[in-house]
Coordinates of C-alpha atoms in Angstrom, one line a residue:
M16 CA -58.3 -24.9 214.2
K17 CA -58.0 -23.4 217.6
D18 CA -58.9 -20.0 216.3
T19 CA -62.0 -21.4 214.5
V20 CA -63.1 -23.3 217.6
R21 CA -62.4 -20.3 219.8
Q22 CA -64.5 -18.1 217.5
I23 CA -67.4 -20.6 217.6
R24 CA -67.3 -20.6 221.4
R25 CA -67.0 -16.8 221.6
R26 CA -70.0 -16.3 219.3
F27 CA -72.0 -18.8 221.4
I28 CA -71.0 -17.2 224.7
I29 CA -71.8 -13.7 223.4
A30 CA -75.2 -14.8 222.0
A31 CA -76.1 -16.6 225.2
M32 CA -75.0 -13.8 227.4
L33 CA -76.9 -11.2 225.3
I34 CA -80.1 -13.3 225.7
S35 CA -79.4 -13.7 229.4
V36 CA -78.8 -9.9 229.9
F37 CA -82.0 -9.1 228.0
M38 CA -84.0 -11.5 230.1
V39 CA -82.6 -10.1 233.4
L40 CA -83.2 -6.5 232.2
V41 CA -86.8 -7.4 231.2
I42 CA -87.5 -9.0 234.6
T43 CA -85.8 -6.1 236.5
V44 CA -87.7 -3.4 234.5
S45 CA -91.0 -5.3 234.9
L46 CA -90.5 -5.6 238.7
N47 CA -89.6 -1.9 239.0
L48 CA -92.6 -0.8 236.9
M49 CA -94.9 -3.0 239.0
M50 CA -93.4 -1.6 242.2
N51 CA -93.7 1.9 240.9
Y52 CA -97.4 1.3 240.1
I53 CA -98.0 -0.2 243.6
T54 CA -96.2 2.8 245.2
K55 CA -98.4 5.3 243.3
K56 CA -101.5 3.3 244.2
D57 CA -100.4 3.2 247.9
T58 CA -99.8 7.0 247.8
S59 CA -103.3 7.6 246.4
A60 CA -104.8 5.3 249.1
V61 CA -102.9 7.2 251.9
C62 CA -104.2 10.5 250.6
E63 CA -107.7 9.2 250.5
M64 CA -107.6 7.7 254.0
I65 CA -106.2 10.9 255.5
A66 CA -108.8 13.1 253.7
N67 CA -111.6 10.9 254.8
A68 CA -110.4 10.9 258.4
V69 CA -109.9 14.7 258.7
E70 CA -112.8 16.6 260.3
V71 CA -112.6 19.9 258.6
G72 CA -115.1 21.5 261.0
D73 CA -112.7 20.9 263.9
V74 CA -110.1 23.3 262.6
K75 CA -112.5 26.2 262.0
E76 CA -112.7 27.2 265.7
N77 CA -110.8 30.4 266.4
S78 CA -108.9 29.0 269.4
V79 CA -106.2 26.5 270.2
T80 CA -105.6 24.4 273.2
I81 CA -102.1 23.4 274.5
E82 CA -102.1 20.4 276.8
L83 CA -99.4 20.3 279.5
E84 CA -98.2 16.9 280.8
Q85 CA -96.2 18.5 283.6
M86 CA -95.5 22.0 285.0
P87 CA -92.8 23.8 283.0
T88 CA -89.5 24.2 284.8
A89 CA -88.2 26.8 282.3
D90 CA -89.7 29.6 280.2
F91 CA -92.6 28.0 278.2
D92 CA -93.0 29.4 274.7
I93 CA -96.4 30.0 273.2
P94 CA -95.9 30.4 269.4
Y95 CA -98.5 33.0 268.7
A96 CA -98.2 36.8 268.2
P97 CA -99.7 38.8 271.2
D98 CA -101.4 41.3 268.9
T99 CA -103.5 38.4 267.5
V100 CA -104.6 37.0 270.8
S101 CA -107.8 38.1 272.5
K102 CA -107.6 35.9 275.7
V103 CA -105.5 33.3 277.3
L104 CA -107.3 30.8 279.6
F105 CA -105.4 28.7 282.1
Y106 CA -107.0 25.5 283.5
G107 CA -105.6 23.8 286.5
T108 CA -105.8 23.1 290.2
I109 CA -104.2 24.6 293.3
T110 CA -104.0 22.6 296.6
N111 CA -102.9 23.3 300.2
T112 CA -101.6 20.6 302.5
T113 CA -102.0 22.5 305.8
G114 CA -105.7 23.4 305.6
S115 CA -105.0 27.1 305.2
D116 CA -108.1 29.4 304.6
W117 CA -106.3 31.3 301.9
Y118 CA -103.7 30.3 299.3
C119 CA -102.9 31.3 295.7
G120 CA -100.2 30.9 293.0
G121 CA -99.3 32.0 289.5
S122 CA -96.8 33.5 287.1
D123 CA -96.6 36.0 284.2
I124 CA -97.2 35.9 280.4
C125 CA -94.3 37.8 278.8
Y126 CA -93.7 39.1 275.3
Y127 CA -91.7 41.7 273.5
G128 CA -92.5 44.6 271.3
Y129 CA -90.5 47.2 269.4
T130 CA -90.6 51.0 269.1
A131 CA -90.5 52.8 265.8
E132 CA -86.8 53.3 266.4
G133 CA -86.3 49.5 266.8
N134 CA -85.8 49.6 270.6
R135 CA -87.0 46.4 272.4
L136 CA -89.7 46.6 275.0
R137 CA -90.7 43.9 277.5
F138 CA -94.3 43.4 278.5
S139 CA -95.9 41.1 281.0
R140 CA -99.3 40.1 282.3
A141 CA -99.7 38.4 285.6
F142 CA -102.2 35.7 286.4
A143 CA -102.9 33.9 289.7
F144 CA -105.1 31.0 290.9
N145 CA -106.7 30.9 294.4
K146 CA -108.6 28.2 296.2
D147 CA -111.9 29.0 294.5
N148 CA -110.6 29.1 290.9
T149 CA -109.9 26.2 288.5
A150 CA -109.7 28.6 285.5
I151 CA -108.0 32.0 285.0
T152 CA -108.5 34.3 282.1
V153 CA -105.9 36.8 281.0
D154 CA -107.7 39.4 278.8
F155 CA -105.4 40.8 276.1
E156 CA -108.1 43.3 275.1
D157 CA -107.8 45.0 278.6
M158 CA -104.7 47.1 278.3
K159 CA -104.9 47.8 282.0
Q160 CA -103.4 44.4 282.7
I161 CA -100.2 45.3 280.7
T162 CA -97.1 45.9 282.6
G163 CA -94.9 48.1 280.5
N164 CA -95.2 51.1 278.2
Y165 CA -97.4 49.4 275.6
K166 CA -98.2 52.7 273.8
K167 CA -94.7 53.0 272.4
A168 CA -94.8 49.6 270.7
V169 CA -95.5 49.6 267.0
R170 CA -95.0 45.8 266.5
Y171 CA -94.6 42.6 268.5
D172 CA -92.7 39.4 268.3
S173 CA -94.6 36.4 266.8
W174 CA -94.4 34.5 270.1
M175 CA -95.1 34.8 273.9
Y176 CA -93.8 32.8 276.8
I177 CA -94.8 32.0 280.4
S178 CA -92.2 32.9 282.8
S179 CA -90.5 30.1 284.8
R180 CA -90.9 32.2 288.0
W181 CA -93.9 30.3 289.4
W182 CA -94.9 31.4 292.9
T183 CA -97.3 30.2 295.5
S184 CA -98.4 31.7 298.9
S185 CA -100.8 30.9 301.7
A186 CA -102.1 32.4 305.0
R187 CA -99.9 30.1 307.0
S188 CA -96.7 30.1 304.7
T189 CA -95.6 33.1 302.7
S190 CA -93.0 30.9 301.0
G191 CA -95.9 28.7 299.7
V192 CA -94.2 25.4 300.6
D193 CA -97.5 24.1 301.7
T194 CA -99.2 25.0 298.4
E195 CA -99.0 23.3 295.0
L196 CA -100.1 24.7 291.6
K197 CA -100.7 22.5 288.6
I198 CA -101.7 23.8 285.1
D199 CA -103.3 21.2 282.9
R200 CA -103.9 23.1 279.7
I201 CA -103.8 26.5 278.2
K202 CA -106.4 27.8 275.7
I203 CA -105.6 30.7 273.4
V204 CA -108.5 32.6 271.9
F205 CA -107.7 34.8 268.9
K206 CA -109.1 38.2 268.0
D207 CA -111.7 38.5 265.3
G208 CA -110.1 39.3 262.0
A209 CA -106.6 38.4 263.3
P210 CA -104.4 36.2 261.0
R211 CA -105.6 32.6 261.1
Y212 CA -103.8 30.6 263.7
I213 CA -102.3 27.3 262.8
K214 CA -103.4 24.4 264.8
K215 CA -100.5 21.9 265.1
Q216 CA -100.8 18.2 265.7
N217 CA -98.3 15.4 265.7
G218 CA -99.0 11.8 264.6
F219 CA -101.9 10.0 263.1
S220 CA -103.0 8.2 266.2
D221 CA -105.8 10.6 267.2
L222 CA -106.8 11.0 263.5
F223 CA -107.5 7.2 263.2
D224 CA -108.6 6.6 266.8
G225 CA -105.4 4.8 267.6
K226 CA -105.7 2.4 264.7
V227 CA -103.4 3.8 262.0
P228 CA -103.7 1.7 258.8
D229 CA -100.5 -0.1 257.8
V230 CA -100.4 1.6 254.4
V231 CA -100.3 5.0 256.1
S232 CA -97.7 3.9 258.6
A233 CA -95.5 2.7 255.7
Q234 CA -95.5 6.1 254.0
K235 CA -93.6 9.1 255.5
C236 CA -96.1 11.9 255.2
F237 CA -97.8 14.9 256.8
Y238 CA -100.8 17.1 255.8
V239 CA -102.1 20.7 256.0
V240 CA -105.7 22.0 256.0
R241 CA -106.3 25.2 254.1
D242 CA -109.5 27.1 254.8
N243 CA -110.5 30.3 253.0
G244 CA -107.0 30.7 251.7
E245 CA -105.3 30.4 255.1
T246 CA -103.6 27.5 256.8
A247 CA -105.8 26.2 259.6
L248 CA -104.1 23.0 260.6
F249 CA -100.7 21.3 260.3
N250 CA -100.2 17.7 261.3
S251 CA -96.6 16.4 261.0
G252 CA -97.9 12.9 260.8
N253 CA -95.1 10.3 260.9
S254 CA -92.7 12.6 258.9
G255 CA -91.0 14.0 262.0
E256 CA -90.8 17.4 260.3
E257 CA -90.9 20.5 262.4
L258 CA -92.0 23.5 260.3
T259 CA -92.1 27.1 261.2
T260 CA -95.3 29.1 260.7
D261 CA -93.8 30.9 257.7
Q262 CA -92.8 27.5 256.1
I263 CA -96.3 26.1 256.7
N264 CA -98.0 29.2 255.1
E265 CA -95.8 28.9 252.0
L266 CA -96.4 25.2 251.5
D267 CA -99.0 25.5 248.7
L268 CA -96.8 27.9 246.6
S269 CA -95.3 24.9 244.8
S270 CA -96.4 21.4 244.0
D271 CA -93.2 19.8 245.4
L272 CA -91.3 20.3 248.6
K273 CA -87.8 19.5 249.6
L274 CA -86.9 19.3 253.3
G275 CA -83.4 18.2 254.0
S276 CA -82.7 15.0 252.0
H277 CA -86.5 14.3 251.6
N278 CA -88.5 15.2 248.5
Y279 CA -92.3 15.5 249.1
S280 CA -94.9 15.3 246.4
R281 CA -98.1 17.3 247.1
N282 CA -101.6 15.8 246.7
V283 CA -104.6 18.1 247.0
I284 CA -108.0 16.9 248.1
E285 CA -111.0 19.3 248.5
K286 CA -113.4 18.6 251.4
G287 CA -116.2 20.7 253.0
G288 CA -115.0 23.9 251.3
A289 CA -111.4 23.4 252.6
K290 CA -108.3 22.0 250.9
I291 CA -106.4 19.1 252.4
L292 CA -102.8 19.1 251.2
V293 CA -101.1 15.8 251.8
Y294 CA -97.3 15.7 251.4
V295 CA -95.9 12.2 250.8
D296 CA -92.1 11.6 250.9
E297 CA -91.1 10.2 247.6
N298 CA -88.3 8.4 249.3
S299 CA -90.5 6.5 251.7
G300 CA -92.5 4.8 249.0
G301 CA -89.4 5.0 246.8
Y302 CA -87.4 3.3 249.5
M303 CA -89.0 -0.1 248.5
L304 CA -88.5 0.9 244.9
S305 CA -84.8 1.8 245.4
W306 CA -84.4 -1.3 247.5
L307 CA -86.0 -3.5 244.8
T308 CA -83.8 -1.8 242.2
R309 CA -80.6 -2.5 244.2
T310 CA -81.7 -6.0 245.0
S311 CA -82.7 -6.6 241.3
V312 CA -79.3 -5.3 240.1
I313 CA -77.3 -7.4 242.6
A314 CA -79.4 -10.5 241.9
G315 CA -79.2 -9.8 238.2
V316 CA -75.4 -9.5 238.3
A317 CA -75.2 -12.7 240.4
V318 CA -77.5 -14.6 238.0
L319 CA -75.4 -13.3 235.0
A320 CA -72.2 -14.5 236.7
I321 CA -73.7 -17.9 237.4
L322 CA -75.1 -18.1 233.8
F323 CA -71.7 -17.0 232.4
V324 CA -70.0 -19.9 234.2
I325 CA -72.6 -22.4 233.0
I326 CA -72.5 -21.0 229.5
L327 CA -68.7 -21.1 229.5
I328 CA -68.7 -24.7 230.6
Y329 CA -71.5 -25.7 228.2
S330 CA -69.8 -23.8 225.3
R331 CA -67.1 -26.4 225.3
S332 CA -69.5 -29.2 224.6
V333 CA -71.3 -27.0 222.0
A334 CA -68.0 -26.3 220.2
K335 CA -66.7 -29.9 220.6
P336 CA -68.5 -31.4 217.5
A337 CA -67.3 -28.5 215.4
E338 CA -63.8 -28.9 216.8
E339 CA -63.8 -32.6 216.0
A340 CA -65.2 -32.0 212.5
I341 CA -62.6 -29.4 211.7
A342 CA -59.9 -31.7 213.1
R343 CA -61.1 -34.6 210.9
Q344 CA -61.3 -32.3 207.9
R345 CA -57.7 -31.0 208.4
R346 CA -56.4 -34.5 209.1
F347 CA -58.0 -35.7 205.9
V348 CA -56.4 -32.8 203.9
S349 CA -53.0 -33.4 205.5
E350 CA -53.1 -37.2 205.0
A351 CA -54.5 -36.9 201.5
S352 CA -51.8 -34.4 200.6
H353 CA -49.1 -36.7 201.9
E354 CA -50.7 -39.6 200.0
L355 CA -50.9 -37.6 196.8
K356 CA -47.4 -36.3 197.1
T357 CA -45.7 -39.7 196.4
P358 CA -47.7 -40.6 193.3
V359 CA -47.4 -37.1 191.9
T360 CA -43.6 -37.2 192.5
I361 CA -43.4 -40.6 190.7
I362 CA -45.5 -39.4 187.8
S363 CA -43.3 -36.3 187.4
A364 CA -40.1 -38.4 187.6
N365 CA -41.4 -40.9 185.1
A366 CA -42.4 -38.2 182.7
D367 CA -38.9 -36.7 182.9
L368 CA -37.4 -40.1 182.1
L369 CA -39.7 -40.6 179.2
H370 CA -38.8 -37.1 177.9
D371 CA -35.1 -38.0 178.1
E372 CA -35.8 -41.2 176.1
I373 CA -38.3 -40.2 173.4
G374 CA -37.7 -36.4 173.3
E375 CA -40.5 -33.8 172.7
N376 CA -44.0 -35.2 172.8
R377 CA -47.2 -33.1 173.3
W378 CA -48.9 -35.8 175.3
L379 CA -45.9 -36.1 177.5
D380 CA -45.6 -32.3 177.9
S381 CA -49.3 -32.2 179.0
I382 CA -48.5 -34.9 181.7
R383 CA -45.5 -33.0 182.9
R384 CA -47.5 -29.7 183.2
Q385 CA -50.4 -31.4 185.0
S386 CA -48.0 -33.2 187.4
E387 CA -46.3 -29.9 188.2
S388 CA -49.7 -28.2 188.8
M389 CA -50.7 -31.1 191.1
A390 CA -47.4 -30.9 192.9
K391 CA -48.0 -27.2 193.6
L392 CA -51.5 -28.0 194.8
V393 CA -50.3 -30.7 197.2
K394 CA -47.5 -28.4 198.4
G395 CA -50.0 -25.6 199.1
L396 CA -52.3 -28.0 201.0
L397 CA -49.3 -29.2 203.1
D398 CA -48.2 -25.7 203.8
L399 CA -51.7 -24.8 204.9
S400 CA -52.0 -27.8 207.2
K401 CA -48.6 -27.0 208.8
N402 CA -49.5 -23.3 209.3
E403 CA -52.8 -24.1 210.9
E404 CA -51.2 -26.4 213.5
S405 CA -50.2 -24.7 216.7
A406 CA -46.7 -23.2 216.4
S407 CA -44.1 -23.2 219.2
K408 CA -42.5 -19.9 220.1
E409 CA -39.2 -21.9 220.2
N410 CA -39.2 -21.7 216.4
F411 CA -39.4 -17.9 216.4
C412 CA -36.3 -15.8 216.2
S413 CA -35.7 -12.1 215.7
F414 CA -34.8 -11.0 212.2
D415 CA -34.7 -7.8 210.0
L416 CA -38.2 -7.5 208.7
S417 CA -37.2 -4.5 206.4
R418 CA -34.5 -6.6 204.7
T419 CA -36.8 -9.6 204.3
V420 CA -39.5 -7.6 202.6
T421 CA -37.0 -5.8 200.4
N422 CA -35.4 -9.1 199.2
T423 CA -38.8 -10.7 198.5
L424 CA -39.8 -7.7 196.3
L425 CA -36.6 -8.0 194.3
S426 CA -37.6 -11.4 193.1
F427 CA -40.9 -10.0 191.7
D428 CA -39.5 -7.0 189.8
S429 CA -38.8 -8.9 186.5
I430 CA -42.1 -10.9 186.7
A431 CA -44.1 -7.7 187.2
F432 CA -42.2 -5.9 184.4
E433 CA -42.9 -8.8 182.0
Q434 CA -46.7 -8.4 182.7
G435 CA -46.7 -4.7 182.3
R436 CA -46.8 -3.7 186.0
M437 CA -44.4 -1.7 188.1
I438 CA -43.6 -2.3 191.7
E439 CA -42.8 0.7 193.9
S440 CA -42.0 0.5 197.6
D441 CA -41.5 2.5 200.7
I442 CA -39.8 0.3 203.3
A443 CA -38.9 1.8 206.6
P444 CA -35.4 0.6 207.5
D445 CA -34.2 -1.4 210.5
I446 CA -37.6 -2.8 211.6
T447 CA -37.0 -6.0 213.5
Y448 CA -39.6 -8.7 214.1
E449 CA -39.7 -12.0 216.0
G450 CA -41.1 -14.9 214.0
I451 CA -40.2 -17.4 211.2
E452 CA -38.4 -15.4 208.5
Q453 CA -39.1 -17.9 205.8
K454 CA -42.8 -17.9 206.4
I455 CA -43.0 -14.1 206.6
S456 CA -41.1 -14.0 203.2
Q457 CA -43.7 -16.4 201.8
L458 CA -46.5 -14.2 203.2
V459 CA -45.1 -11.1 201.4
G460 CA -44.5 -13.1 198.2
I461 CA -48.1 -14.4 198.2
L462 CA -49.5 -10.8 198.5
V463 CA -47.2 -9.4 195.9
D464 CA -47.9 -12.3 193.5
N465 CA -51.6 -11.8 194.0
A466 CA -51.3 -8.1 193.2
V467 CA -49.3 -8.8 190.0
K468 CA -51.9 -11.4 188.9
Y469 CA -55.0 -9.4 189.5
S470 CA -54.0 -5.8 189.0
D471 CA -54.9 -3.9 185.8
E472 CA -52.3 -3.7 183.1
N473 CA -49.9 -0.8 183.0
T474 CA -50.6 0.1 186.7
E475 CA -48.4 0.4 189.7
I476 CA -48.2 -1.9 192.7
F477 CA -47.1 -0.1 195.8
V478 CA -45.7 -1.9 198.9
S479 CA -45.1 -0.1 202.1
L480 CA -43.7 -1.2 205.5
T481 CA -44.1 1.2 208.4
Q482 CA -43.5 1.0 212.2
A483 CA -46.1 2.4 214.6
S484 CA -46.8 0.5 217.8
R485 CA -46.6 -2.6 215.5
P486 CA -45.1 -3.1 212.1
V487 CA -47.6 -2.7 209.3
L488 CA -47.2 -4.1 205.8
T489 CA -49.5 -2.8 203.0
V490 CA -49.7 -4.0 199.4
T491 CA -51.8 -1.8 197.1
N492 CA -52.8 -2.5 193.5
V493 CA -55.4 -1.2 191.0
C494 CA -58.3 -3.5 190.1
Q495 CA -61.4 -2.2 188.5
N496 CA -63.2 -5.6 188.7
F497 CA -62.7 -6.1 192.4
D498 CA -66.0 -7.1 194.1
A499 CA -65.8 -5.6 197.6
S500 CA -68.9 -7.6 198.8
K501 CA -66.8 -10.8 198.6
K502 CA -63.6 -9.6 200.1
Q503 CA -63.9 -11.8 203.2
M504 CA -64.2 -14.9 201.0
L505 CA -60.7 -14.2 199.5
F506 CA -59.1 -15.9 202.5
E507 CA -61.2 -19.0 202.2
R508 CA -59.7 -22.2 200.7
F509 CA -60.1 -22.7 196.9
Y510 CA -62.1 -19.5 196.5
R511 CA -61.2 -17.6 193.3
S512 CA -62.7 -14.3 192.3
D513 CA -62.6 -15.6 188.7
E514 CA -65.7 -17.9 188.9
S515 CA -64.9 -19.4 185.5
H516 CA -61.6 -20.7 187.0
S517 CA -59.9 -19.7 183.8
S518 CA -57.0 -18.0 185.7
S519 CA -54.1 -20.0 187.1
G520 CA -53.9 -21.2 190.7
Y521 CA -56.2 -23.1 193.1
G522 CA -57.3 -20.4 195.5
L523 CA -54.8 -21.4 198.2
G524 CA -52.5 -18.4 198.1
L525 CA -54.4 -16.0 200.3
P526 CA -55.6 -18.7 202.7
I527 CA -51.9 -19.7 203.2
A528 CA -51.1 -16.0 203.7
A529 CA -53.9 -15.7 206.3
S530 CA -52.7 -18.9 208.1
I531 CA -49.1 -17.5 208.3
A532 CA -50.5 -14.2 209.7
H533 CA -52.5 -16.1 212.3
L534 CA -49.5 -18.3 213.1
H535 CA -47.6 -15.1 214.1
G536 CA -50.6 -13.5 215.9
A537 CA -50.9 -10.9 213.1
D538 CA -54.0 -9.4 211.6
I539 CA -54.6 -9.5 207.8
S540 CA -57.4 -7.6 206.0
V541 CA -58.4 -6.3 202.6
E542 CA -60.1 -2.9 201.9
Q543 CA -61.1 -1.0 198.8
N544 CA -61.0 2.7 198.0
G545 CA -62.2 3.5 194.5
Y546 CA -60.3 1.2 192.2
K547 CA -57.5 0.6 194.6
V548 CA -57.3 -2.6 196.7
F549 CA -55.3 -2.6 199.9
F550 CA -54.0 -5.8 201.6
T551 CA -52.8 -4.9 205.1
V552 CA -50.9 -7.1 207.6
T553 CA -50.5 -5.7 211.1
F554 CA -47.8 -7.8 212.8

């Protein structure tokens, strides 16, 4: 009974959990699809907002301005090749605290070139402010301003720098302690036909006049403006990416970009004859997606755990009516069998007494046969009831399973021979097993008796006992009329494959065998291969 109830509960729990898992998966997938759609929609909105805000005309000027918040205290790099620069303009102020009539100050623009042999050459161009100047122009077209043997250079570095050796001087102080020079900004003007400079910006504050939309702030992105096939502007946005000139120029070679652990997807918008390439970090929009996925999975697991506990508790109440019904049924069978046992015994005893007094009588013989048949039926029902009750391990003992099977087979040799069958066996020796020996012998007898009854005439019945990780008993017989579609019904009470019920027996043999197997925690099954039928018990 416990096995049946346990099976009902197991099926209910499995069905309920499958439904719960399906519902959690549907909700999780739906949320992720919705979030993915929202993320893609946000990405499109970000690209549109940036494209609308970018003024393409602003990046077509052939110059760039570098703002200085404070005077450099070290060499200050200017990331442009000197052979592409036409002029460098310095804007600033110079002041004197002592009222001197004359004062000035400045430094040098330095860069490096290389000879055909690869030797490095240093060049510099001096510039100086005086009290009448607020802007100084260094003309790169005028080679007279070059300090160094420029004629030997065949190529230059891709950058220049302003020397940290700033100097000031005045009519009253040659050390210049009374004079202060401050540079506010530097403007670089490029030569006509020189490679397009790249104007670099950081952040979206200026682009959106200090009011960056939330949807843009939420996405990690940067953009590039391409004009006439050349990169004109690079804005790192809120990505924090610092790209070299070569990296920026190679951006549009592929649709996707990987920088460190970040994967950027490219979105191209055309505006005013230029192309705006917006790169959005898939992980930034995907962060919410991955967060939602993780949260959904964690929440789903938690919900499933709670549901499992609820289902487990509820399954007891679901299985309880079935448990009570099975208990009532088995109690009825047990009590009815006990009640029938006494009258059947009395009828059989009275029939024997009458036989002794009056001798042979066909009506009396019929009574005796039917009483014997009823006695077998009652005994079978009682055995089945006892086997289905929970057994105590205290009744189990270790015995020689090989010898038990062999002795049981010996009792069937003559019966099988009389019915035109032969019993062959292959019993592995010295296999021990812990259980109730009498019941195991009954189990073997039922399977062999069943094989003798239902096997075809003049065929062989083969019984084997092997030892693997567990002992395995197999009884094989030949039966051409075996219906494999009904093989599971063989272990049900009162089921007989002979639907006309013309054969002897009440269909209790195999159910009793199955109950003995379950009593010992063994598995019993039936399979068919061709005309051969295999009953297997795995102890």
